[in-house]
C-alpha atoms as an extended CHARMM CRD file, in Angstrom:
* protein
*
       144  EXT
         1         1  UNK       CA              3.1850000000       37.0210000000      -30.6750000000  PROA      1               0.0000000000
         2         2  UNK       CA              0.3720000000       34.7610000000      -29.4800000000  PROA      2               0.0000000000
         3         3  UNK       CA             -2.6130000000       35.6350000000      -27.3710000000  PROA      3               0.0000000000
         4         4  UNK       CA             -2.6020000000       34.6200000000      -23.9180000000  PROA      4               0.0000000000
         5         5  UNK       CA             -4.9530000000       31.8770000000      -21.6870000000  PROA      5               0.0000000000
         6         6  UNK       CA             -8.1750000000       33.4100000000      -21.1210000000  PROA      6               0.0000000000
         7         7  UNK       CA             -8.7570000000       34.5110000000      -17.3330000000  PROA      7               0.0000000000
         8         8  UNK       CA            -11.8190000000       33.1260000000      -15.3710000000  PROA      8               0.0000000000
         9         9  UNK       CA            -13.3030000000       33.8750000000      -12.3860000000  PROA      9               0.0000000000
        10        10  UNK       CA            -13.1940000000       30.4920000000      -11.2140000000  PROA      10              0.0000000000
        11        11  UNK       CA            -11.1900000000       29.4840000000       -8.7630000000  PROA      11              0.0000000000
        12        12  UNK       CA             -8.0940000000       26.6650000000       -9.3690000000  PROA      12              0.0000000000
        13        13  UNK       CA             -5.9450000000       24.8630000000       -6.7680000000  PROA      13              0.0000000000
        14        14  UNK       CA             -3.2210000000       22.6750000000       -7.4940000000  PROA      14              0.0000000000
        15        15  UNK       CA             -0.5500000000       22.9820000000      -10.6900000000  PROA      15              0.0000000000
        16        16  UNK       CA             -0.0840000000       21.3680000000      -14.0060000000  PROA      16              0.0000000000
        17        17  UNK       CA              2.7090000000       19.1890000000      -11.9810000000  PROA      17              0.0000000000
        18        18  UNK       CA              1.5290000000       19.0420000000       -8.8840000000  PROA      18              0.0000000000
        19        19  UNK       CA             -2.2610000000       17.8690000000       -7.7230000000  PROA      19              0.0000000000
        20        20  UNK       CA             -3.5780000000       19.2460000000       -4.3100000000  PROA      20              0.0000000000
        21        21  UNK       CA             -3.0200000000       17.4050000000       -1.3500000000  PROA      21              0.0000000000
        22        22  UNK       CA             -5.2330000000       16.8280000000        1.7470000000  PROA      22              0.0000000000
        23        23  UNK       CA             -4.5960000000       18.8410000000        5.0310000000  PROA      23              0.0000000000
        24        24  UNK       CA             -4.5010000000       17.0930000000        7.9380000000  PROA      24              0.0000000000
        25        25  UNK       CA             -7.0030000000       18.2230000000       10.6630000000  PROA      25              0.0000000000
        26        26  UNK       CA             -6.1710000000       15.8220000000       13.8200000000  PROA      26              0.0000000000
        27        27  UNK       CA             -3.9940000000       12.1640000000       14.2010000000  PROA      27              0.0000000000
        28        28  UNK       CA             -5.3570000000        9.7840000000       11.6790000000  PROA      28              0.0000000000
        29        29  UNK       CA             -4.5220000000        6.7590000000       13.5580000000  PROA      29              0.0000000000
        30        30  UNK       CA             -7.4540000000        7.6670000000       15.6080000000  PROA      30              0.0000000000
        31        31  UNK       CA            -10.8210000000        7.1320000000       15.5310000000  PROA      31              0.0000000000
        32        32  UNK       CA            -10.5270000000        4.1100000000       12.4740000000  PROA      32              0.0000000000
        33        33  UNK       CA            -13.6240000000        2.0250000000       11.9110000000  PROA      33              0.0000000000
        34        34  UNK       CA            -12.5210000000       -2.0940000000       11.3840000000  PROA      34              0.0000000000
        35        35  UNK       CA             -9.8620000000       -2.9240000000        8.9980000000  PROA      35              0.0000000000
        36        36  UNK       CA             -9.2910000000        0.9460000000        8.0680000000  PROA      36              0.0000000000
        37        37  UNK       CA             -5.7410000000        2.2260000000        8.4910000000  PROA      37              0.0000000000
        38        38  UNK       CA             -6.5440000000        6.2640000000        8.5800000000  PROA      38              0.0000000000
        39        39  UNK       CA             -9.9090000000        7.8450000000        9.6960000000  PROA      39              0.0000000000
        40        40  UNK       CA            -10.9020000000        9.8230000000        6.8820000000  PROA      40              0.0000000000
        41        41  UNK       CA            -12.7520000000       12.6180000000        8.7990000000  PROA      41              0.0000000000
        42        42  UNK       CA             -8.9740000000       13.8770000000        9.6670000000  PROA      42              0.0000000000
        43        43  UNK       CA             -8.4580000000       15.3960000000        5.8970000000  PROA      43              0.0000000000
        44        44  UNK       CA            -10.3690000000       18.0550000000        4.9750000000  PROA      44              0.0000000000
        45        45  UNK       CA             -9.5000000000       20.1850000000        1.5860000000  PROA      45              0.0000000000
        46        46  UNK       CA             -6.9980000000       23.5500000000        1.0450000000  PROA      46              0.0000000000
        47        47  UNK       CA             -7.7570000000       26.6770000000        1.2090000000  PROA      47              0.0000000000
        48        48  UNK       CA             -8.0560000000       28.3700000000       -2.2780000000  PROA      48              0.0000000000
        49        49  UNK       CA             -5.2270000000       29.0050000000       -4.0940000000  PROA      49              0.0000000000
        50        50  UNK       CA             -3.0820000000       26.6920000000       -1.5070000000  PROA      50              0.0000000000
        51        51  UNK       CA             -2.1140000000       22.9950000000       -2.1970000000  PROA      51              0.0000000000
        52        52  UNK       CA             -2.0090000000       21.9020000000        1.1160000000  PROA      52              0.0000000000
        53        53  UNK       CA              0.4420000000       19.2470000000        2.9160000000  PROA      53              0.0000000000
        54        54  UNK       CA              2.9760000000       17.7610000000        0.5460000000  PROA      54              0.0000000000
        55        55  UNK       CA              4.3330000000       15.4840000000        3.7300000000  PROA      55              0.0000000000
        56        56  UNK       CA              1.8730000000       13.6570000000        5.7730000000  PROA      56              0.0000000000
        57        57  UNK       CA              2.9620000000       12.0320000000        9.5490000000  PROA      57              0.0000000000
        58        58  UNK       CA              3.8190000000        8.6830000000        9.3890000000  PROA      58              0.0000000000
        59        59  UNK       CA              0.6670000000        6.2390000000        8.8120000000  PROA      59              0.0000000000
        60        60  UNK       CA              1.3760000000        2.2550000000        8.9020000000  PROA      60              0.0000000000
        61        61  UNK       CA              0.2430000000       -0.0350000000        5.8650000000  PROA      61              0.0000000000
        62        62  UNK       CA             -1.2610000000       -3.2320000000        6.5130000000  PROA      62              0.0000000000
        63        63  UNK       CA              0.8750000000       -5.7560000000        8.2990000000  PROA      63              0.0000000000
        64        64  UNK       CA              2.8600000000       -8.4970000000        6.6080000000  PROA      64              0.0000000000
        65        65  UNK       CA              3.6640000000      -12.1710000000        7.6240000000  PROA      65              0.0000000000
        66        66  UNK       CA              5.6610000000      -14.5200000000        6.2230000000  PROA      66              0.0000000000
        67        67  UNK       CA              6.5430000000      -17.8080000000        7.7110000000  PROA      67              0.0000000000
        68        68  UNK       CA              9.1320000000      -19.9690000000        5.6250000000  PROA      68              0.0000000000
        69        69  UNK       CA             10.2290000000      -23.5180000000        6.6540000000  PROA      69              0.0000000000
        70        70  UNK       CA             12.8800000000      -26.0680000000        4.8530000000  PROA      70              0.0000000000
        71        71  UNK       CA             12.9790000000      -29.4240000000        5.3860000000  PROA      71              0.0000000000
        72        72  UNK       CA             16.3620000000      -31.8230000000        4.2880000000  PROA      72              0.0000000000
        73        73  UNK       CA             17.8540000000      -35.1920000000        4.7600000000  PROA      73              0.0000000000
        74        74  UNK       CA             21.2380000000      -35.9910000000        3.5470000000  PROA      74              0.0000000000
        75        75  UNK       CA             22.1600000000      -39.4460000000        2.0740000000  PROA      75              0.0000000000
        76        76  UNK       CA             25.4510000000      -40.6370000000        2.4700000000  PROA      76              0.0000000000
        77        77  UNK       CA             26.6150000000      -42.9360000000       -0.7770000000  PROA      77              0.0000000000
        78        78  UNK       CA             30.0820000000      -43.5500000000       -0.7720000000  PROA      78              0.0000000000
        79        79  UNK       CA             33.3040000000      -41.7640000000        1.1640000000  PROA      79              0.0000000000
        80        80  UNK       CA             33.2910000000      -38.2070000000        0.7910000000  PROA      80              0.0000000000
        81        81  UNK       CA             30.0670000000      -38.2120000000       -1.4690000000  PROA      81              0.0000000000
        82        82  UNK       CA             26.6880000000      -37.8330000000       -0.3300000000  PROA      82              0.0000000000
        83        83  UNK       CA             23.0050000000      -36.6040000000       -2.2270000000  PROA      83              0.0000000000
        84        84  UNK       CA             21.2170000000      -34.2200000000        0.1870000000  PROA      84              0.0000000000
        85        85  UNK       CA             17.2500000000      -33.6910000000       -0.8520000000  PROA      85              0.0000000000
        86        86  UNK       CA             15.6670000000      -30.5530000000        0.1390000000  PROA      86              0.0000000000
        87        87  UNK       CA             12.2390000000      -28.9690000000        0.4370000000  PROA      87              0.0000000000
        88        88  UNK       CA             11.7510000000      -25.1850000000        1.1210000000  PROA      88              0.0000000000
        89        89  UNK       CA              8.5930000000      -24.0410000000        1.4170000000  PROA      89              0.0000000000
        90        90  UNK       CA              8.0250000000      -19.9540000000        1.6010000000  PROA      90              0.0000000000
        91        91  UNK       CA              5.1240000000      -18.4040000000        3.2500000000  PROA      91              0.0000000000
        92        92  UNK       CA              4.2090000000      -22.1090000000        3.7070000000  PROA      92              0.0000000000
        93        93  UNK       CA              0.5740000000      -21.0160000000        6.0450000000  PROA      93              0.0000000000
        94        94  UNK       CA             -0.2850000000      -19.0410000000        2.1520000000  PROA      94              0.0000000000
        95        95  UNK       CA             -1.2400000000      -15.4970000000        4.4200000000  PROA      95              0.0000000000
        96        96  UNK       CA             -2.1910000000      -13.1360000000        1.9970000000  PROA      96              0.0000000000
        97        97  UNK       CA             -0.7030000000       -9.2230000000        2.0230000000  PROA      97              0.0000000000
        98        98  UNK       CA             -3.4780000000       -6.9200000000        1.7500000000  PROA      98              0.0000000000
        99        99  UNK       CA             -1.7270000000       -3.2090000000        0.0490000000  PROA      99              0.0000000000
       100       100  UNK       CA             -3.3280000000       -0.3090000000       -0.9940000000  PROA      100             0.0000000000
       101       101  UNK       CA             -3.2820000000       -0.0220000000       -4.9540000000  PROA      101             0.0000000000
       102       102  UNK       CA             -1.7590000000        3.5340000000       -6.1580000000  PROA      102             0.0000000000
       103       103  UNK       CA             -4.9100000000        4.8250000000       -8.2640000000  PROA      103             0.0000000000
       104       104  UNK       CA             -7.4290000000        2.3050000000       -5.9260000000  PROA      104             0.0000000000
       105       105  UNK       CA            -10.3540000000        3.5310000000       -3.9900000000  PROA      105             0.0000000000
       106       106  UNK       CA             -8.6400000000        3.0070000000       -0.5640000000  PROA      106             0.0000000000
       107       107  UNK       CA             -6.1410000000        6.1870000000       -0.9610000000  PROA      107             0.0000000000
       108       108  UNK       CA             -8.6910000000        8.0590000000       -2.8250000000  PROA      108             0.0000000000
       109       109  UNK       CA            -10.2090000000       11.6350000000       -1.0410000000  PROA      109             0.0000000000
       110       110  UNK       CA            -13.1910000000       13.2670000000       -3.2780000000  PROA      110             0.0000000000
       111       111  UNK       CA            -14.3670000000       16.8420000000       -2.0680000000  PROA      111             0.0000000000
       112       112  UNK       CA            -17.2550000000       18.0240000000       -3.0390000000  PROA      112             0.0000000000
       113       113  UNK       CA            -17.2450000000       22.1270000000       -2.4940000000  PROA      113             0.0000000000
       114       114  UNK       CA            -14.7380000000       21.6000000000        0.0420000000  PROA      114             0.0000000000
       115       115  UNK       CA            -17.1710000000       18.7850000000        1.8230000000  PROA      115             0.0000000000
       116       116  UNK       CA            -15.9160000000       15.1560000000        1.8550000000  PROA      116             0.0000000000
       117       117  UNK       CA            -17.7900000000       12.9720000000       -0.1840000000  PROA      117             0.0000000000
       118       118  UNK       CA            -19.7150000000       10.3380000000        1.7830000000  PROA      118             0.0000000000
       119       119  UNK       CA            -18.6710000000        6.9900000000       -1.0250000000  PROA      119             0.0000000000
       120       120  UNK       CA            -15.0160000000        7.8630000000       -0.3030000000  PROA      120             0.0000000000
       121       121  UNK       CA            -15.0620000000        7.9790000000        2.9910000000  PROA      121             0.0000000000
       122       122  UNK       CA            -16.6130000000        4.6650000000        3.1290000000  PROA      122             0.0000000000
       123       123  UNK       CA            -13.5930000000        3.4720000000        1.4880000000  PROA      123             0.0000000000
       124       124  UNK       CA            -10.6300000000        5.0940000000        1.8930000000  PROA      124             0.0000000000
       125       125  UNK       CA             -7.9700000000        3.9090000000        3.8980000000  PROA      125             0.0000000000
       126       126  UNK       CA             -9.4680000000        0.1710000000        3.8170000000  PROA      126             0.0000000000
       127       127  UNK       CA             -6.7380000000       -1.9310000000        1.1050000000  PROA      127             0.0000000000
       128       128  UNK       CA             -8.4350000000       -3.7130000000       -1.5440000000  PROA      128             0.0000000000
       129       129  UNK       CA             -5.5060000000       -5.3020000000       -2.8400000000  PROA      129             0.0000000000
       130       130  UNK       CA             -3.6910000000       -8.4800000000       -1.8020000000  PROA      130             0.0000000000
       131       131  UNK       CA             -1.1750000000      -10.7460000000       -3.4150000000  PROA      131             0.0000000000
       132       132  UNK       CA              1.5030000000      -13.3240000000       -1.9080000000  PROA      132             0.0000000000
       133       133  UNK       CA              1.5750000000      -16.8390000000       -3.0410000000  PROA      133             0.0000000000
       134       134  UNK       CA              2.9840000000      -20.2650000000       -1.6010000000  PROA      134             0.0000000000
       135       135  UNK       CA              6.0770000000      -21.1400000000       -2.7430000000  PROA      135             0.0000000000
       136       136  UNK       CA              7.7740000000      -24.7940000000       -3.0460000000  PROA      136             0.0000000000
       137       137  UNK       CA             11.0670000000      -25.7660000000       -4.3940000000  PROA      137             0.0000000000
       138       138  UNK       CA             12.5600000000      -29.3310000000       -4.7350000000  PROA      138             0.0000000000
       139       139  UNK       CA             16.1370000000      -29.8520000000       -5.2270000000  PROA      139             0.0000000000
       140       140  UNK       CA             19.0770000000      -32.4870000000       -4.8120000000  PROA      140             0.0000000000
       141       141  UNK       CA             22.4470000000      -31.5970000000       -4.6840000000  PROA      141             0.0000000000
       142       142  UNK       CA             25.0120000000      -33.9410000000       -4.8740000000  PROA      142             0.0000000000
       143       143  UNK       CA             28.2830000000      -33.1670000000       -3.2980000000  PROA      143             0.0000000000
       144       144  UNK       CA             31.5680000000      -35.2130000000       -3.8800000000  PROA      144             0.0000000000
């Protein structure tokens, strides 16, 4: 028989399998400085011993656009044969698609003591992330 985990004094929140989550304290849609998609001053920590929210309402991610355009021309050669030429280009104006990284600094809360750390509020909720790429194909199919 082995000897058990030692018991402190100090309190724990949150499980081996679980971490604790934020609770929400009014809409976080409101009250958003520029380019931030949840005001952080809505979360505040758990009670002791609780883990807090597990679902949080419905927040929107930043926006995406995409605008594709093809262009073609079709050659006719001889009867029923003909060599068509075509040009797709996707997300030809090249917008970028800002996202929020899993581990990055815009979905990250620190509490200090149950206070919310001033660095992370400065941050969270702005994405720091972006990827999407211009895309051009050529091709010619020829059809008999």
């Amino acid at each position: 028989m082995a000897n058990g985990q030692p018991i402190s004094a100090i309190t724990s929140v949150g499980t081996p399998d679980v971490s604790v989550q934020a609770i929400l304290t009014c809409d976080p849609r409101n009250g958003r400085a520029a380019n931030q998609y949840a005001n952080p001053a809505c979360f505040s920590s758990p009670e002791p011993g609780l883990n807090g929210q597990y679902q949080t309402p419905y927040i929107k991610e930043p926006a995406t656009m995409d605008h594709d355009i093809s262009l073609f021309k079709t050659l006719p050669l001889r009867e029923s044969r003909n060599l068509q030429f075509r040009y797709p280009v996707f997300n030809f104006l090249n917008h970028p698609y800002w996202f929020f990284q899993s581990s990055g600094p815009g979905l990250a809360l620190n509490f200090n003591n149950g206070v919310l750390d001033n660095a992370s509020i400065q941050q969270f909720g702005i994405p720091t992330r972006q990827t999407g790429s211009r895309t051009m194909q050529f091709s010619f199919i020829f059809s008999y």
